[in-house]
Amino acid sequence: MKRISVLKPVLVSNKNRAQENRKFFDNMNSLVINIIASPGAGKTSFIRRIVEHFKKDFKILVIEGDIKGQVDSKALLKLNVDVIQINTQTECHLDAFMIAQTLPKIRETYDLILVENVGNLVCPAEFEIGEDFKLAMLSTPEGDDKAFKYPLLFHLAKVVVINKFDLLPYVDFEFKKAKDRIRENNAHAKIFDVSAKTGKGFDKIYEFLRKELFAKKGSSIHKK
Amino acid sequence: MKRISVLKPVLVSNKNRAQENRKFFDNMNSLVINIIASPGAGKTSFIRRIVEHFKKDFKILVIEGDIKGQVDSKALLKLNVDVIQINTQTECHLDAFMIAQTLPKIRETYDLILVENVGNLVCPAEFEIGEDFKLAMLSTPEGDDKAFKYPLLFHLAKVVVINKFDLLPYVDFEFKKAKDRIRENNAHAKIFDVSAKTGKGFDKIYEFLRKELFAKKGSSIHKK
């Protein structure tokens, strides 16, 4: 007798759809980064710095995932960057189908697509969307134990950004502890400590991303 | 022809199960508070202060919801308070069935049951667990727009605690804006601004909770 599984096919389909999305992005040689963090960790401020730094040389799209509203999109549009807003209504994460719905709106070739996922350390990690890699962000006021408490995200992330280093004197956060917690889940993640508020630490991220962008584009950099 | 719905019965069952849990707690005259916040907003530090203040006069149980680990439980056990740990494995929220599994372990009569939900502003709001009320917490480093971005939780919460007021000079957070955002979703929520680190602002919470505890117990206060 065959058992009928309800959950599995849905997840498999998300994976398939993510692969289709990935093909679409690969055809454009777009580097797609899925940015995942708690509410208020500083995702939008981080994206703002990346956009400001790279927009002269690369064509950038931001896909903004929020349950409701367009606060962050409106802030980003001021930077003169293309933004697509996804409102998930009640869903606590983006999935490959939501991203698929944005594809018909993508009518230009982008070098870099930054996807700001819904603020949440759990569910967004479970759903691939067609990204090149996941960037996990945590901020110093959240404490240094987050990678231990939310292991899947930190296991899957290629890059971990620890934000709000300007608050370090005022919060209980040990960088070494946080790093050890991340390493327990992930031996190879690149770890960056930054302040999106002051800009400190971003030079290393810019250098890293520039290499990733060139690797993705090969020799055919699409200048804006 | 009848349509078969998969999703609805599951939610209905959670609601039914939550009502069963509620009956169990009501029979003990326990005040049950479902505490919901982002990762690192300060739920455990908040609970620690409540426990320290009330443990002389009231019998307290903490139910700790985490995806993995027992970090917070171990910290709370040092306060000589009863703690039950729930590890949700992959689930991003507690539900009524998980709480139901803890009921056979509850062999004493508690006046106050503090449930620390999984760090997340989305999913925990959707699942009743049998609580008297939800307490939503946000912290100043997360920004003043959270109630706008995560409306369901702030709509349902009877109490909103804004934590980490000690960080106010160092973060972009306007109390009035935050309050207005909460009020847009919820005209009646009690709003408290505190610092779980320094203890500032807790007197008002103690006063409020003491009234709630007496209201729930009526004249039959169960002294420890």
XYZ file of C-alpha atoms in Angstrom:
448
model
C 0.000 0.000 0.000
C 1.287 3.425 -0.887
C 1.294 6.079 1.779
C 0.107 9.487 0.717
C 2.274 12.303 1.939
C 0.867 15.797 1.913
C 3.830 17.763 3.179
C 6.628 16.319 1.101
C 5.333 17.112 -2.404
C 4.792 20.748 -1.422
C 8.380 21.116 -0.301
C 9.672 19.262 -3.334
C 7.726 21.624 -5.538
C 9.221 24.613 -3.777
C 12.635 23.136 -4.476
C 11.774 22.556 -8.132
C 10.404 26.041 -8.466
C 13.552 27.395 -6.782
C 15.640 25.593 -9.401
C 13.561 27.187 -12.169
C 14.081 30.607 -10.600
C 17.786 29.900 -10.323
C 17.954 29.091 -14.056
C 16.225 32.374 -14.840
C 18.742 34.302 -12.725
C 21.701 32.305 -14.057
C 20.677 33.153 -17.626
C 21.186 36.801 -16.715
C 24.364 36.030 -14.767
C 22.693 37.667 -11.778
C 24.177 37.112 -8.359
C 21.182 36.527 -6.066
C 21.573 36.880 -2.299
C 18.849 35.800 0.116
C 19.207 38.032 3.203
C 17.729 36.574 6.380
C 17.662 38.097 9.862
C 15.473 38.884 12.857
C 13.101 41.833 12.713
C 15.097 45.018 13.149
C 18.563 43.453 12.798
C 19.402 46.016 10.119
C 18.714 44.268 6.808
C 17.495 47.399 5.062
C 20.367 49.563 6.333
C 22.775 46.862 5.171
C 21.176 46.754 1.721
C 21.296 50.534 1.513
C 25.087 50.505 1.962
C 25.571 47.731 -0.596
C 23.405 49.581 -3.117
C 25.178 52.897 -2.565
C 28.576 51.302 -2.989
C 27.872 49.179 -6.068
C 25.234 51.079 -8.006
C 27.746 53.019 -10.127
C 29.273 49.820 -11.504
C 26.537 47.227 -11.342
C 22.864 47.041 -12.170
C 21.018 46.202 -8.951
C 17.530 45.002 -8.090
C 16.139 44.717 -4.567
C 13.260 42.336 -3.850
C 11.621 43.349 -0.579
C 9.703 40.734 1.385
C 7.348 41.998 4.047
C 4.153 40.692 5.541
C 2.598 44.085 5.020
C 3.513 47.576 3.887
C 6.215 49.132 1.774
C 8.225 51.112 4.323
C 11.597 49.659 3.310
C 10.852 49.706 -0.417
C 10.021 53.384 -0.294
C 13.253 54.118 1.576
C 15.271 52.155 -0.989
C 13.581 53.724 -4.018
C 15.111 57.033 -2.906
C 18.513 55.534 -3.737
C 17.398 55.297 -7.355
C 17.521 51.512 -7.379
C 14.890 49.159 -8.815
C 12.723 47.574 -6.133
C 10.011 44.926 -6.286
C 7.825 44.587 -3.197
C 6.348 41.259 -2.148
C 3.721 41.340 0.595
C 3.326 37.866 2.008
C 0.076 38.788 3.843
C 0.436 36.245 6.640
C 3.377 34.078 5.570
C 6.473 34.355 7.727
C 8.922 33.763 4.871
C 9.395 34.124 1.135
C 9.205 30.990 -0.990
C 10.148 30.096 -4.548
C 6.599 30.623 -5.816
C 6.461 34.182 -4.539
C 9.773 34.914 -6.234
C 8.472 33.247 -9.411
C 5.635 35.758 -9.431
C 8.148 38.584 -9.632
C 10.019 37.177 -12.650
C 7.662 38.586 -15.323
C 8.357 42.027 -13.834
C 12.102 41.656 -14.350
C 12.654 43.206 -17.765
C 16.280 44.266 -17.429
C 19.478 42.361 -16.859
C 20.649 42.743 -13.284
C 24.126 41.975 -11.973
C 23.052 41.803 -8.375
C 19.687 40.908 -6.868
C 19.352 41.465 -3.131
C 16.359 39.711 -1.604
C 15.315 40.977 1.803
C 13.384 38.120 3.355
C 10.716 38.512 6.061
C 12.238 39.252 9.484
C 12.500 35.786 11.025
C 15.343 33.370 11.834
C 13.353 30.163 11.400
C 11.068 29.680 8.404
C 12.965 31.673 5.729
C 15.873 29.244 6.128
C 13.639 26.327 5.113
C 12.573 27.666 1.736
C 14.996 28.046 -1.139
C 14.015 30.802 -3.515
C 16.600 30.345 -6.280
C 19.406 32.240 -4.588
C 23.149 31.830 -5.117
C 23.586 31.932 -1.376
C 21.990 32.854 1.922
C 23.358 35.735 3.986
C 22.398 35.448 7.651
C 22.513 38.596 9.711
C 22.393 38.978 13.447
C 22.853 42.091 15.524
C 24.744 42.540 18.770
C 21.712 43.477 20.926
C 20.167 40.082 20.092
C 22.918 38.309 22.023
C 25.747 35.962 21.082
C 23.721 32.723 21.318
C 21.562 33.072 18.226
C 23.471 30.638 16.006
C 22.965 28.000 18.692
C 19.265 28.658 19.036
C 18.524 28.897 15.301
C 20.959 26.353 13.867
C 19.478 25.684 10.433
C 19.911 29.214 9.127
C 23.477 29.500 10.346
C 24.241 26.043 8.987
C 23.022 26.994 5.515
C 24.430 30.518 5.283
C 27.510 31.135 3.184
C 27.913 34.544 4.784
C 27.123 35.706 8.315
C 27.034 39.428 9.018
C 27.091 40.573 12.635
C 25.611 44.053 12.644
C 25.353 46.900 15.168
C 28.945 46.715 16.340
C 28.564 50.383 17.320
C 26.351 49.127 20.195
C 28.950 46.692 21.517
C 29.871 48.821 24.566
C 26.228 48.889 25.685
C 25.083 45.297 25.175
C 26.022 41.844 26.479
C 27.662 40.364 23.424
C 30.960 38.527 23.131
C 32.224 38.350 19.577
C 34.261 35.221 20.232
C 31.256 33.402 21.691
C 29.084 34.392 18.750
C 31.754 33.231 16.305
C 32.173 29.911 18.129
C 28.409 29.357 18.003
C 28.404 30.004 14.263
C 31.399 27.723 13.718
C 29.626 24.881 15.554
C 26.997 24.933 12.811
C 29.134 25.962 9.907
C 32.878 25.545 9.498
C 33.164 27.622 6.342
C 30.825 30.617 6.610
C 32.465 33.974 5.987
C 31.856 36.073 9.084
C 31.857 39.870 8.953
C 31.404 42.282 11.850
C 30.001 45.628 10.805
C 27.994 48.659 11.755
C 25.469 49.520 9.071
C 24.891 52.751 10.970
C 28.506 54.032 10.819
C 29.755 51.979 7.858
C 32.565 50.375 9.839
C 33.654 46.965 8.555
C 31.979 47.296 5.165
C 35.205 47.463 3.151
C 35.699 43.733 3.634
C 32.150 42.984 2.561
C 32.517 45.148 -0.534
C 35.709 43.290 -1.444
C 34.032 39.922 -0.912
C 30.933 40.840 -2.905
C 32.963 42.328 -5.748
C 34.773 38.997 -6.119
C 31.467 37.130 -6.038
C 30.020 39.480 -8.652
C 32.993 39.027 -10.967
C 32.961 35.262 -10.475
C 29.281 35.137 -11.410
C 29.598 37.408 -14.413
C 32.837 35.933 -15.669
C 34.272 38.335 -18.201
C 30.907 39.686 -19.371
C 30.300 42.387 -16.764
C 27.123 44.215 -17.634
C 27.727 47.875 -16.901
C 24.764 50.024 -16.170
C -20.113 17.784 -3.700
C -18.238 18.329 -0.505
C -14.846 19.989 -0.667
C -12.166 18.550 1.545
C -10.109 21.136 3.368
C -6.819 20.072 4.869
C -5.712 23.308 6.465
C -8.847 24.353 8.266
C -9.419 21.309 10.456
C -5.845 21.489 11.701
C -6.281 25.077 12.828
C -9.667 24.320 14.337
C -8.115 21.481 16.281
C -5.398 23.748 17.583
C -8.118 26.087 18.789
C -10.036 23.236 20.412
C -6.895 21.930 22.021
C -6.094 25.460 23.247
C -9.543 25.597 24.883
C -8.845 22.277 26.611
C -5.523 23.613 27.865
C -7.240 26.760 29.053
C -9.730 24.706 31.066
C -6.860 22.832 32.685
C -5.180 26.090 33.678
C -8.449 27.697 34.778
C -9.106 24.777 37.098
C -5.890 25.697 38.894
C -6.704 29.430 38.716
C -3.367 29.842 36.951
C -2.696 33.058 35.109
C -1.028 31.998 31.842
C 0.912 34.550 29.795
C 2.134 33.775 26.279
C 5.283 35.888 25.769
C 6.139 36.590 22.134
C 9.067 38.589 20.729
C 11.899 38.595 18.202
C 15.037 36.591 18.896
C 17.114 38.452 21.458
C 14.479 41.016 22.407
C 14.972 40.100 26.051
C 12.212 37.597 26.847
C 14.327 35.560 29.258
C 15.690 38.620 31.096
C 12.121 39.885 31.390
C 10.940 36.550 32.804
C 13.847 36.509 35.237
C 12.743 39.833 36.730
C 9.103 38.721 37.005
C 10.150 35.475 38.681
C 12.475 37.225 41.129
C 9.812 39.720 42.097
C 6.868 37.332 42.506
C 8.385 34.048 43.625
C 8.042 34.833 47.345
C 4.288 35.264 47.086
C 3.228 33.149 44.147
C 3.963 29.689 42.807
C 5.442 30.134 39.342
C 6.099 27.817 36.397
C 8.030 28.798 33.271
C 7.459 26.908 30.018
C 10.415 27.527 27.712
C 9.899 27.157 23.966
C 13.017 26.818 21.858
C 13.786 25.143 18.593
C 16.805 23.570 20.192
C 18.773 23.631 23.424
C 18.067 24.532 27.022
C 20.188 27.651 27.493
C 17.372 29.763 28.895
C 15.892 26.954 30.986
C 19.200 26.347 32.683
C 19.563 30.057 33.446
C 16.055 30.156 34.919
C 16.469 27.000 37.007
C 19.133 28.879 38.968
C 16.334 31.137 40.244
C 14.824 28.097 41.941
C 11.702 28.211 39.805
C 10.032 25.254 38.067
C 10.778 25.106 34.342
C 9.517 22.836 31.567
C 11.475 22.913 28.315
C 9.806 22.358 24.947
C 12.105 21.867 21.971
C 10.115 22.400 18.806
C 12.852 20.858 16.607
C 12.023 22.821 13.460
C 8.740 24.541 14.306
C 8.922 28.326 14.566
C 6.213 28.610 17.214
C 4.543 26.784 20.078
C 1.080 25.384 19.527
C -1.667 24.027 21.753
C -0.619 20.411 21.181
C 2.913 21.041 22.383
C 1.539 22.709 25.512
C -0.869 19.776 25.961
C 2.127 17.462 26.115
C 3.448 19.378 29.109
C 0.203 19.099 31.122
C 0.897 15.607 32.560
C 4.124 17.025 33.969
C 2.286 19.745 35.857
C 1.700 18.162 39.267
C 1.486 21.272 41.406
C -0.884 24.200 41.455
C 0.733 27.268 39.947
C -0.474 30.839 40.305
C 1.477 32.129 37.341
C 2.632 30.295 34.223
C 4.978 32.248 31.972
C 5.335 30.744 28.514
C 8.355 31.923 26.536
C 7.450 31.288 22.912
C 10.003 30.738 20.118
C 11.691 33.992 19.061
C 9.544 35.125 16.148
C 6.993 37.904 15.562
C 4.906 36.056 12.992
C 3.876 32.447 13.563
C 3.542 32.381 17.369
C 0.764 34.955 17.070
C -1.306 32.578 14.941
C -1.466 29.708 17.417
C -3.386 29.969 20.667
C -1.952 27.767 23.372
C -4.540 28.202 26.138
C -3.171 31.457 27.495
C -5.047 34.159 29.383
C -3.332 36.744 27.235
C -0.466 37.404 24.875
C 2.373 39.710 25.887
C 4.229 41.113 22.877
C 7.718 42.404 23.463
C 9.854 44.533 21.200
C 13.206 46.111 21.919
C 14.459 49.550 20.980
C 17.295 48.369 18.676
C 14.692 46.657 16.462
C 13.246 50.024 15.471
C 9.915 51.748 16.054
C 8.104 50.279 13.020
C 7.676 46.692 14.209
C 3.990 46.930 15.118
C 3.305 48.137 11.590
C 5.290 45.327 9.976
C 3.966 42.539 12.204
C 0.388 43.653 12.778
C -1.285 40.432 13.905
C 0.768 39.996 17.064
C 0.344 43.597 18.144
C -3.349 43.418 17.331
C -3.835 40.385 19.578
C -1.571 41.370 22.470
C -3.166 42.593 25.678
C 0.220 43.870 26.858
C 3.122 45.322 24.864
C 6.485 45.653 26.574
C 9.123 47.835 24.922
C 12.441 46.627 26.266
C 16.047 47.887 26.183
C 15.216 51.472 27.032
C 18.769 51.726 28.369
C 19.907 51.665 24.700
C 17.670 54.561 23.674
C 20.540 57.100 23.368
C 22.373 54.816 20.928
C 19.618 53.618 18.594
C 17.135 55.157 16.166
C 13.928 54.680 18.055
C 11.152 57.168 18.728
C 8.877 56.078 21.534
C 5.939 58.125 20.246
C 6.215 56.574 16.783
C 6.373 53.075 18.243
C 3.353 53.784 20.411
C 1.388 55.209 17.482
C 2.176 52.081 15.432
C 0.932 49.880 18.254
C -2.217 51.989 18.674
C -3.027 51.647 14.958
C -3.370 47.898 15.522
C -4.660 47.911 19.042
C -6.499 50.699 20.825
C -6.443 49.049 24.244
C -3.078 47.316 24.720
C -1.255 48.243 27.905
C 2.138 49.583 26.841
C 5.143 49.484 29.179
C 8.632 50.833 28.495
C 11.327 49.070 30.478
C 14.918 47.995 30.703
C 15.203 44.345 31.723
C 18.909 45.003 32.145
C 18.616 47.819 34.714
C 15.111 47.088 36.020
C 13.797 50.539 35.142
C 10.058 50.642 34.452
C 9.280 47.300 36.075
C 7.348 48.708 39.020
C 4.393 49.432 36.754
C 4.520 45.918 35.302
C 4.647 44.374 38.770
C 1.621 46.424 39.781
C -0.275 45.417 36.658
C 0.583 41.719 37.013
C -0.276 41.673 40.698
C -3.757 42.923 39.837
C -4.079 40.304 37.095
C -2.937 37.582 39.482
C -5.441 38.616 42.148
C -8.225 38.886 39.590
C -7.501 35.369 38.361
C -7.186 33.832 41.807
C -10.130 35.677 43.248
C -10.016 35.338 47.004
C -8.334 31.911 46.966
C -4.704 32.950 46.599
C -2.535 29.884 46.729
C 0.509 30.777 48.781
C 3.635 28.799 48.162
